[in-house]
Short mmCIF file of C-alpha atoms in Angstrom, two decimals:
data_model
loop_
_atom_site.label_atom_id
_atom_site.label_comp_id
_atom_site.label_asym_id
_atom_site.label_seq_id
_atom_site.Cartn_x
_atom_site.Cartn_y
_atom_site.Cartn_z
CA MET I 298 64.28 93.76 124.53
CA THR I 299 64.23 91.43 121.70
CA ARG I 300 64.16 94.36 118.87
CA ALA I 301 67.14 96.24 121.28
CA ILE I 302 69.13 92.90 120.74
CA VAL I 303 68.39 92.39 116.94
CA SER I 304 69.49 96.34 116.76
CA LEU I 305 72.98 96.02 118.45
CA THR I 306 73.89 92.57 116.41
CA LEU I 307 73.08 94.95 112.95
CA ALA I 308 75.19 97.57 114.44
CA ALA I 309 78.11 95.07 114.90
CA LEU I 310 77.16 92.70 111.58
CA SER I 311 78.11 96.29 109.68
CA TYR I 312 81.61 96.52 110.94
CA SER I 313 82.47 92.32 110.81
CA VAL I 314 80.79 92.20 107.08
CA MET I 315 83.33 95.10 105.91
CA GLN I 316 86.17 93.91 107.80
CA MET I 317 86.21 90.89 105.38
CA MET I 318 84.31 91.85 102.15
CA VAL I 319 87.53 93.97 100.83
CA GLN I 320 89.97 91.00 101.84
CA PRO I 321 89.37 88.92 98.21
CA ALA I 322 88.78 92.49 95.89
CA LEU I 323 92.51 93.41 96.96
CA PRO I 324 93.96 92.57 94.08
CA ALA I 325 90.80 93.64 91.88
CA ILE I 326 91.67 97.01 93.65
CA GLN I 327 95.56 96.91 92.81
CA ALA I 328 95.16 96.35 89.15
CA GLU I 329 92.09 99.18 88.54
CA LEU I 330 94.07 102.28 90.68
CA GLY I 331 97.41 101.23 89.50
CA ALA I 332 98.82 101.20 92.67
CA ASP I 333 101.60 98.72 93.97
CA PRO I 334 101.42 95.81 97.19
CA ALA I 335 102.64 98.12 99.45
CA ALA I 336 100.45 101.01 98.85
CA THR I 337 97.69 98.24 98.79
CA ALA I 338 98.23 97.18 101.93
CA TRP I 339 97.22 100.56 103.60
CA VAL I 340 93.84 99.60 102.78
CA ILE I 341 93.86 97.03 105.69
CA SER I 342 96.26 98.86 108.08
CA ALA I 343 94.09 101.93 107.61
CA PHE I 344 91.15 100.19 108.69
CA LEU I 345 93.01 98.63 111.76
CA LEU I 346 94.83 101.62 113.09
CA SER I 347 91.75 103.76 113.02
CA THR I 348 89.93 100.72 114.93
CA THR I 349 92.97 100.63 117.27
CA VAL I 350 92.69 104.26 118.71
CA ALA I 351 89.03 104.93 118.07
CA THR I 352 87.83 102.09 119.94
CA PRO I 353 89.03 103.10 123.53
CA ILE I 354 88.11 106.25 123.00
CA LEU I 355 84.70 106.17 121.83
CA GLY I 356 84.10 103.82 124.73
CA ARG I 357 85.08 106.62 127.31
CA LEU I 358 82.90 108.88 125.40
CA GLY I 359 80.44 106.70 125.66
CA ASP I 360 80.49 106.55 129.47
CA LEU I 361 80.27 110.48 129.45
CA PHE I 362 77.51 111.28 127.03
CA GLY I 363 75.72 108.15 126.67
CA LYS I 364 76.80 104.84 124.55
CA GLU I 365 73.54 105.08 122.79
CA ARG I 366 74.24 108.33 121.01
CA VAL I 367 77.87 107.75 120.57
CA LEU I 368 77.40 104.34 118.90
CA ILE I 369 75.19 106.43 116.63
CA VAL I 370 78.15 108.76 115.86
CA ALA I 371 80.52 105.89 115.17
CA LEU I 372 77.98 104.32 112.57
CA LEU I 373 77.50 107.40 111.15
CA VAL I 374 81.14 107.96 110.35
CA PHE I 375 81.05 103.94 109.39
CA ALA I 376 78.49 105.02 106.78
CA ALA I 377 80.67 108.21 105.42
CA GLY I 378 83.65 105.58 104.97
CA GLY I 379 80.87 103.55 102.59
CA VAL I 380 80.15 107.13 100.32
CA VAL I 381 84.23 108.12 100.02
CA GLY I 382 84.55 104.44 98.92
CA ALA I 383 81.89 104.02 96.27
CA PHE I 384 83.02 106.77 94.32
CA ALA I 385 86.89 106.08 95.63
CA PRO I 386 88.84 107.75 92.62
CA SER I 387 92.45 106.91 93.78
CA MET I 388 94.32 104.93 96.37
CA GLY I 389 94.43 107.81 98.73
CA ALA I 390 90.93 108.09 98.39
CA LEU I 391 90.15 104.60 99.47
CA VAL I 392 92.17 104.58 102.01
CA LEU I 393 90.43 107.24 103.67
CA ALA I 394 87.26 105.57 103.39
CA ARG I 395 88.63 102.22 105.00
CA ALA I 396 90.47 104.91 108.00
CA LEU I 397 86.41 106.09 108.48
CA GLN I 398 84.94 102.75 108.74
CA GLY I 399 87.43 101.81 111.05
CA VAL I 400 85.72 103.77 113.49
CA GLY I 401 83.23 101.42 113.63
CA GLY I 402 85.63 99.09 115.59
CA ALA I 403 83.93 100.80 118.63
CA VAL I 404 80.42 99.19 117.74
CA PHE I 405 81.39 96.11 119.76
CA PRO I 406 82.23 97.65 123.22
CA LEU I 407 79.54 100.20 122.96
CA ALA I 408 76.94 97.19 121.90
CA TYR I 409 78.20 94.97 124.92
CA GLY I 410 77.64 98.03 127.29
CA LEU I 411 74.41 99.00 126.30
CA ALA I 412 73.26 95.41 126.63
CA ARG I 413 74.81 95.45 130.13
CA ASP I 414 72.70 98.92 130.75
CA VAL I 415 69.18 98.56 129.29
CA LEU I 416 68.48 94.57 129.41
CA PRO I 417 67.22 92.86 132.17
CA GLN I 418 70.17 90.63 133.62
CA ASP I 419 68.86 87.50 132.79
CA ARG I 420 69.10 88.33 128.78
CA VAL I 421 72.68 90.03 128.85
CA PRO I 422 74.52 86.76 128.47
CA LEU I 423 72.36 86.06 125.40
CA ALA I 424 72.77 89.34 123.86
CA ILE I 425 76.46 89.27 124.37
CA ALA I 426 76.51 86.05 122.85
CA VAL I 427 74.78 86.46 119.85
CA ILE I 428 76.70 90.08 119.31
CA ALA I 429 79.88 88.26 119.40
CA GLY I 430 78.50 85.72 116.97
CA SER I 431 78.09 88.13 114.78
CA PHE I 432 81.50 88.50 114.27
CA SER I 433 81.79 85.40 112.38
CA VAL I 434 78.81 85.17 110.34
CA GLY I 435 79.57 89.16 109.50
CA GLY I 436 83.07 87.24 108.14
CA SER I 437 81.22 84.72 105.97
CA LEU I 438 78.65 87.23 104.94
CA GLY I 439 80.98 89.13 103.28
CA LEU I 440 83.40 86.39 101.78
CA ILE I 441 80.00 85.06 100.08
CA LEU I 442 78.85 88.82 99.17
CA CYS I 443 82.41 90.16 97.60
CA GLY I 444 82.98 87.72 94.46
CA PRO I 445 79.57 88.27 93.02
CA LEU I 446 79.51 91.77 93.62
CA VAL I 447 83.22 92.27 91.99
CA ASP I 448 82.65 90.36 89.37
CA ARG I 449 79.21 91.44 88.17
CA PHE I 450 79.91 95.17 88.83
CA SER I 451 83.25 96.58 90.45
CA TRP I 452 85.16 97.05 93.97
CA HIS I 453 82.86 100.20 94.40
CA ALA I 454 79.67 98.30 94.75
CA ILE I 455 81.21 96.47 98.21
CA PHE I 456 81.24 100.32 99.47
CA VAL I 457 77.29 100.69 98.87
CA VAL I 458 77.08 97.75 101.39
CA GLY I 459 78.97 99.40 103.61
CA LEU I 460 76.80 102.49 103.19
CA VAL I 461 73.26 100.70 103.46
CA LEU I 462 73.99 98.30 106.76
CA PRO I 463 75.14 101.10 109.15
CA ALA I 464 72.31 103.28 107.79
CA VAL I 465 69.70 100.69 108.70
CA SER I 466 71.35 99.96 112.01
CA ILE I 467 71.30 103.48 112.60
CA ALA I 468 67.29 103.23 111.96
CA CYS I 469 67.30 100.42 114.64
CA VAL I 470 69.20 101.67 117.22
CA ARG I 471 67.20 105.22 117.19
CA ALA I 472 64.01 103.27 117.61
CA TRP I 473 64.63 100.27 119.26
CA VAL I 474 67.59 101.06 121.79
CA PRO I 475 66.60 102.90 125.04
CA PRO I 476 69.28 105.85 125.98
CA SER I 477 72.19 104.54 128.16
CA PRO I 478 71.51 105.54 131.64
CA ALA I 479 75.08 105.65 132.86
CA ARG I 480 76.47 109.20 132.92
CA GLU I 481 80.21 108.76 134.55
CA ARG I 482 82.96 111.57 134.43
CA VAL I 483 85.99 110.13 132.24
CA GLN I 484 89.04 111.50 131.48
CA LEU I 485 89.91 111.63 127.83
CA ASP I 486 93.95 110.76 126.74
CA TRP I 487 93.39 112.58 123.68
CA LEU I 488 97.53 113.17 123.82
CA GLY I 489 98.17 109.62 124.34
CA ALA I 490 96.01 108.41 121.52
CA LEU I 491 97.61 111.15 118.90
CA GLY I 492 101.31 109.83 120.18
CA LEU I 493 100.27 106.32 119.54
CA THR I 494 98.44 107.22 116.30
CA GLY I 495 101.73 109.05 115.29
CA GLY I 496 104.37 106.52 116.21
CA LEU I 497 102.48 103.73 114.62
CA VAL I 498 101.96 105.58 110.97
CA ALA I 499 105.61 106.73 110.85
CA LEU I 500 106.85 102.92 111.40
CA LEU I 501 104.08 101.71 108.88
CA MET I 502 105.23 104.61 106.73
CA ALA I 503 109.13 103.34 106.46
CA VAL I 504 107.96 100.02 106.05
CA SER I 505 105.80 100.71 102.97
CA ASN I 506 108.51 102.79 101.52
CA GLY I 507 111.13 100.73 101.80
CA ARG I 508 111.47 99.43 98.05
CA THR I 509 111.05 102.89 96.67
CA TRP I 510 113.44 104.96 99.45
CA GLY I 511 115.76 102.23 99.64
CA TRP I 512 116.13 100.18 102.77
CA GLY I 513 119.16 101.91 104.26
CA SER I 514 118.22 105.19 102.82
CA PRO I 515 118.51 108.47 105.19
CA ARG I 516 115.02 109.47 105.13
CA LEU I 517 113.73 105.73 105.63
CA LEU I 518 115.95 105.27 109.11
CA ALA I 519 115.21 108.58 110.02
CA LEU I 520 111.24 107.98 109.56
CA ALA I 521 111.92 104.90 111.42
CA ALA I 522 113.59 106.46 114.29
CA LEU I 523 111.07 109.53 114.70
CA GLY I 524 108.59 106.06 115.33
CA VAL I 525 110.56 104.51 117.62
CA ALA I 526 111.21 108.19 119.60
CA VAL I 527 107.45 109.09 119.35
CA LEU I 528 106.44 105.51 120.73
CA ALA I 529 108.93 105.99 123.69
CA ALA I 530 107.81 109.22 124.44
CA TRP I 531 104.23 108.03 124.65
CA GLY I 532 105.24 104.90 126.96
CA ARG I 533 106.19 107.45 129.49
CA TRP I 534 103.35 109.95 129.41
CA GLU I 535 100.76 106.77 129.45
CA LEU I 536 103.14 105.58 133.00
CA GLY I 537 102.31 109.03 134.22
CA ARG I 538 98.79 109.19 133.58
CA ARG I 539 95.91 108.56 135.96
CA ALA I 540 93.73 107.50 133.11
CA PRO I 541 96.10 106.29 130.47
CA LEU I 542 95.02 104.93 126.78
CA ILE I 543 96.70 102.01 128.01
CA ASP I 544 97.78 100.79 131.28
CA LEU I 545 101.54 99.73 130.66
CA ARG I 546 101.63 98.61 134.54
CA LEU I 547 98.72 95.95 133.46
CA LEU I 548 100.83 94.59 130.57
CA ALA I 549 103.54 94.06 132.73
CA ARG I 550 101.72 91.53 134.59
CA ARG I 551 103.19 88.09 134.70
CA ALA I 552 100.40 86.37 133.32
CA ILE I 553 99.00 89.23 131.08
CA TRP I 554 102.48 90.26 128.80
CA PRO I 555 103.22 86.45 127.28
CA VAL I 556 99.25 86.21 126.08
CA ASN I 557 99.51 89.85 124.78
CA ALA I 558 102.98 89.14 123.29
CA VAL I 559 101.53 86.22 121.25
CA GLY I 560 98.53 88.19 120.69
CA VAL I 561 100.70 90.96 118.63
CA LEU I 562 102.31 87.99 116.76
CA VAL I 563 98.72 86.00 115.91
CA GLY I 564 97.50 89.24 114.60
CA PHE I 565 100.46 89.95 112.46
CA GLY I 566 99.59 86.51 110.75
CA MET I 567 96.07 87.01 110.88
CA TYR I 568 96.04 90.05 108.94
CA ALA I 569 99.29 89.13 106.60
CA ASN I 570 97.36 85.75 105.62
CA GLY I 571 94.18 88.05 104.73
CA TYR I 572 96.51 90.19 102.25
CA LEU I 573 98.66 87.41 101.08
CA VAL I 574 95.97 84.75 100.12
CA PRO I 575 93.82 86.87 97.75
CA GLN I 576 97.32 87.78 96.04
CA PHE I 577 98.65 84.62 95.78
CA VAL I 578 95.20 82.55 94.12
CA GLN I 579 94.67 85.46 91.75
CA VAL I 580 97.67 85.31 90.00
CA ASP I 581 97.75 83.94 86.39
CA PRO I 582 100.04 80.84 86.53
CA ALA I 583 100.38 81.28 82.33
CA ARG I 584 101.95 84.51 83.18
CA ALA I 585 104.11 83.83 86.53
CA GLY I 586 104.25 80.20 86.16
CA PHE I 587 102.56 79.82 90.00
CA GLY I 588 99.23 80.75 91.82
CA PHE I 589 95.69 79.47 90.77
CA GLY I 590 93.84 82.48 88.52
CA ALA I 591 91.13 82.53 90.67
CA SER I 592 88.45 85.29 90.27
CA VAL I 593 87.36 86.92 93.40
CA THR I 594 84.18 84.59 93.53
CA GLY I 595 86.50 82.08 93.74
CA THR I 596 88.78 83.67 95.96
CA SER I 597 85.77 83.70 98.58
CA MET I 598 85.77 80.10 98.16
CA PHE I 599 89.70 79.78 98.87
CA MET I 600 88.82 81.76 102.08
CA LEU I 601 85.70 80.46 103.30
CA PRO I 602 86.66 77.21 104.51
CA ALA I 603 89.24 78.64 106.84
CA LEU I 604 86.66 80.27 108.53
CA LEU I 605 84.01 77.82 108.65
CA GLY I 606 86.75 75.52 110.36
CA GLY I 607 86.88 78.31 112.80
CA LEU I 608 83.30 78.01 113.99
CA LEU I 609 84.15 73.99 115.06
CA ALA I 610 87.66 75.70 116.56
CA GLY I 611 85.54 77.80 119.12
CA THR I 612 84.00 74.80 120.65
CA TRP I 613 87.12 72.77 120.51
CA ALA I 614 88.87 75.29 122.50
CA GLY I 615 86.04 75.55 125.22
CA LEU I 616 86.20 71.83 125.74
CA LEU I 617 89.94 71.60 125.73
CA ALA I 618 90.17 74.29 128.37
CA ARG I 619 87.79 73.02 130.53
CA ARG I 620 89.50 69.89 130.70
CA PHE I 621 93.21 71.44 130.66
CA GLY I 622 92.76 75.03 130.87
CA SER I 623 93.23 77.52 128.21
CA LYS I 624 97.27 77.50 127.84
CA LEU I 625 96.93 74.11 125.72
CA PRO I 626 94.59 75.54 123.01
CA LEU I 627 96.74 79.11 122.90
CA LEU I 628 99.75 76.87 122.04
CA CYS I 629 97.56 74.17 119.98
CA GLY I 630 96.39 77.06 117.64
CA THR I 631 99.50 78.75 116.95
CA ALA I 632 101.17 75.34 116.05
CA LEU I 633 98.61 74.91 113.89
CA MET I 634 98.98 78.23 112.28
CA VAL I 635 102.59 77.25 112.04
CA VAL I 636 101.74 74.42 110.29
CA GLY I 637 99.49 76.15 107.70
CA TYR I 638 102.03 78.41 106.82
CA VAL I 639 105.09 75.52 106.19
CA GLY I 640 102.49 74.11 104.12
CA LEU I 641 102.05 76.99 101.96
CA ALA I 642 105.76 77.73 101.98
CA CYS I 643 106.61 74.20 101.05
CA TRP I 644 103.79 73.36 98.71
CA HIS I 645 101.88 76.25 97.40
CA GLY I 646 102.04 75.03 93.70
CA ALA I 647 100.10 71.28 94.79
CA THR I 648 96.32 71.35 94.41
CA VAL I 649 93.53 73.11 95.43
CA PRO I 650 92.58 71.09 97.66
CA PHE I 651 95.87 70.94 99.65
CA VAL I 652 96.04 74.56 99.63
CA VAL I 653 93.00 75.29 101.13
CA MET I 654 93.48 72.60 103.61
CA THR I 655 96.69 74.59 105.01
CA THR I 656 94.50 77.56 104.66
CA ILE I 657 92.21 75.63 106.97
CA ALA I 658 95.02 74.53 109.20
CA HIS I 659 95.71 78.21 109.46
CA GLY I 660 91.94 79.18 110.30
CA VAL I 661 91.28 76.36 112.86
CA GLY I 662 94.38 77.23 114.87
CA LEU I 663 94.02 81.18 114.70
CA ASN I 664 90.62 80.58 116.60
CA LEU I 665 91.27 78.08 119.17
CA ALA I 666 94.30 81.00 119.71
CA TYR I 667 91.89 83.84 119.70
CA THR I 668 89.27 82.07 122.15
CA ALA I 669 92.10 80.98 124.59
CA MET I 670 93.52 84.17 124.73
CA SER I 671 90.47 85.69 125.68
CA THR I 672 90.23 83.34 128.71
CA LEU I 673 93.61 83.84 129.64
CA ILE I 674 93.03 87.38 129.96
CA VAL I 675 90.11 87.32 131.84
CA ARG I 676 91.68 84.57 134.50
CA ALA I 677 94.62 87.01 134.92
CA ALA I 678 93.54 90.22 135.00
CA PRO I 679 91.88 91.78 138.59
CA ALA I 680 88.18 91.71 138.62
CA GLU I 681 88.01 95.66 138.30
CA GLN I 682 90.36 95.57 135.02
CA VAL I 683 88.67 92.33 133.33
CA GLY I 684 87.51 95.19 130.55
CA GLU I 685 90.31 97.52 130.29
CA ALA I 686 92.79 94.39 129.87
CA SER I 687 90.67 92.36 127.37
CA GLY I 688 90.46 95.72 125.40
CA MET I 689 94.16 95.79 125.37
CA ASN I 690 94.51 92.63 124.28
CA THR I 691 92.44 93.49 121.29
CA MET I 692 94.43 96.65 120.68
CA LEU I 693 97.44 94.90 120.54
CA ARG I 694 96.09 92.32 118.42
CA THR I 695 95.39 94.68 115.99
CA VAL I 696 98.78 96.72 115.93
CA GLY I 697 100.07 93.29 115.10
CA GLY I 698 97.62 92.98 112.31
CA ALA I 699 98.32 96.62 110.59
CA LEU I 700 102.22 95.65 111.13
CA GLY I 701 101.68 92.31 109.53
CA SER I 702 99.89 93.69 106.30
CA GLN I 703 102.12 96.41 105.85
CA VAL I 704 105.27 93.78 105.97
CA VAL I 705 104.33 91.22 103.61
CA GLY I 706 103.14 94.39 101.38
CA ALA I 707 106.62 95.77 101.21
CA VAL I 708 108.18 92.28 100.74
CA ILE I 709 105.85 91.43 98.04
CA ALA I 710 106.44 95.00 96.38
CA GLY I 711 109.85 94.21 96.55
CA GLY I 712 109.51 90.87 94.09
CA VAL I 713 107.49 92.90 91.37
CA GLY I 714 108.94 92.54 88.38
CA VAL I 715 108.62 94.46 85.17
CA SER I 716 105.70 92.75 83.65
CA GLY I 717 104.04 93.86 87.33
CA VAL I 718 103.46 90.39 88.38
CA ALA I 719 104.96 89.45 91.45
CA SER I 720 107.14 86.83 91.95
CA GLU I 721 107.28 83.62 93.77
CA VAL I 722 110.21 83.86 95.78
CA GLY I 723 108.48 87.32 97.65
CA PHE I 724 105.41 84.88 98.87
CA THR I 725 107.32 82.29 99.90
CA ALA I 726 109.65 84.28 101.81
CA CYS I 727 106.29 85.97 103.28
CA PHE I 728 105.19 82.17 104.43
CA VAL I 729 108.47 81.31 105.98
CA LEU I 730 108.61 84.98 107.84
CA LEU I 731 105.05 83.63 109.33
CA ALA I 732 105.83 80.53 110.10
CA ALA I 733 108.65 81.90 112.09
CA LEU I 734 107.09 84.17 113.96
CA LEU I 735 104.29 82.02 114.61
CA ALA I 736 106.82 79.02 115.99
CA VAL I 737 108.07 82.39 118.29
CA ALA I 738 104.51 83.18 119.77
CA SER I 739 104.17 79.29 120.46
CA ALA I 740 107.74 79.47 122.03
CA ILE I 741 106.36 82.79 124.36
CA GLY I 742 103.08 81.10 125.12
CA LEU I 743 105.10 78.19 127.18
CA LEU I 744 105.92 81.37 129.29
CA ILE I 745 102.52 81.65 130.05
CA PRO I 746 101.75 80.32 134.00
CA ARG I 747 99.86 77.18 133.73
CA ASP I 748 96.00 77.86 134.52
CA ARG I 749 92.98 75.10 134.95
CA ALA I 750 89.18 76.02 134.83
CA PRO I 751 87.20 74.94 138.29
CA ALA I 752 85.75 71.46 137.32
CA ALA I 753 82.30 73.39 138.13
CA ALA I 754 82.63 76.60 136.11
CA PRO I 755 80.14 76.76 133.04
CA VAL I 756 82.03 76.98 129.58
CA ALA I 757 81.42 80.31 128.17
CA ALA I 758 79.69 80.85 124.66
CA PRO I 759 82.84 80.29 122.26
CA LYS I 760 83.91 83.44 120.42
CA VAL I 761 84.51 82.76 116.74
CA VAL I 762 86.90 84.98 114.91
CA ALA I 763 86.85 85.87 111.18
CA ASP I 764 90.12 84.47 109.47
CA ALA I 765 91.44 87.68 107.65
#
C-alpha cells in the first residue's frame, strides 16, 4: 500500500511542480517569442481554464470508467503538453501546451478518490494528507528548478520536466495502484462545460485585446457582451439540470456564497501576483528606473520565501480555527494580502529585503485564507454535498485566477512604451487594484456566519497552497 501512496503522490506532484515552474520564466518566454504582456498572460490563463473545466468532467468520468484509468488518461494529456511545450515555436503553441497541462489538475480529486477506494481505511487520512502536501512541495521544487534550467539551457527545458514527471507517474500508477472498484452511472454535463468555457474565453479575450482594439471599440464590447450572454444562458441551463457541472443553488446558501466570493477575489490576487512579481523584479533598473534586474534564478529566490512562509501559515490557520473558528484566519489572511499589495504599491523601489517581506506577507495571508476557506466550506455544506461544494470553491478560485492574470496582463501591456519596457505606473496601478480587491474580499468575509470548531474536534492536517 505504501507504493500506491507514493504513486498517487507522484502524480499530484507532477501537476504542482509545473503549475509553479513556469512563473519565474514568463519574462524570458515573452522576450524570446516577441509577445506582449497580455499575450503572455494566456500562459497562465489557459492552464487555469483547462483545469477549471477538466477537473469536474474527469472526476465524473472516473466514477464511470474507473479512477485509475482516467488518472492515467489525465497524465497522458499532461505529458503531451510537455512535448508540445518543449518544442513550442510560438506563443500560440505554448498556450496550447499549457491548456493540455491544465488537464492534469484532475489528478488531485482522482488521487483522493483512489485513496479512498483502494487503501485500507486506516491509511486513507495519511494518504490524503501526503497527496495534499505535494502541492506545496511541488511548488517549491518548481521554483528552485526553474532558474537553473532557464539560465543554463532555455525555457523549453522546463517542459522536459513536464514530460518526464507524468511519464514516471504513469508507470508507477499502472504497476502499483489497483483499479478502482467504483463504477457508478453518472450524467456528464458536456453542454455545461462548453458554455462555461465559451463564456469565460470570450470575456478573457475581450480583456486581453483591450489595448489593441481599444477599450471602447465595437468588437471588444460585442465580444464582452457575448461572453456575458453565454454565461447567463449557461446559468439557466445549470439550474435546470439534475446533475449540473456547478450546482448554483448550493452556491446561493448563506454560509457558502460569501466564502466563494472571497475565493474568486483571493484567486484573482494569487495568480495576478504570480504574473506581476516575475515581470517586475526582472525589469532592468538602468533602462526603466525601477526593478531589480533579476535573473530567472534570482526571481525564484524572490518568490520562494513567500511559499516557505505559507508552510507555517497552514499550521497557524489550524490553531486559530480550533480556538476562534475559521472565519478569523480567513479575515487575517485577506488583511495580510492587502498589506502586501499596499507595500508593493507604495515602496516597490525599496531594498530587496523589504520587497521580499511584502511578498512574504502576501504568501502567509494567502495560505491562511485558503486553509480557512476549505474548512468553512466543509462545515457549511450538507454532508452529502461536501465534495461537490469543495470542488466548486476550487473551481471558482481558479476562474478568479484566470481573470486576474488577464486583467493585470492587459494593464501592464497598456503601459509598454516604444522601448518595449513596461512602465512603473502600470505596475503600481496593478498593485493598487489588487489591494482594493482584497479589501473588498475582507469586507465580504465579514458576512460569513460565525463558526466555531467543537472543542474536542481534532485539527485536520493543514493544506498548504503554493503562492503563485
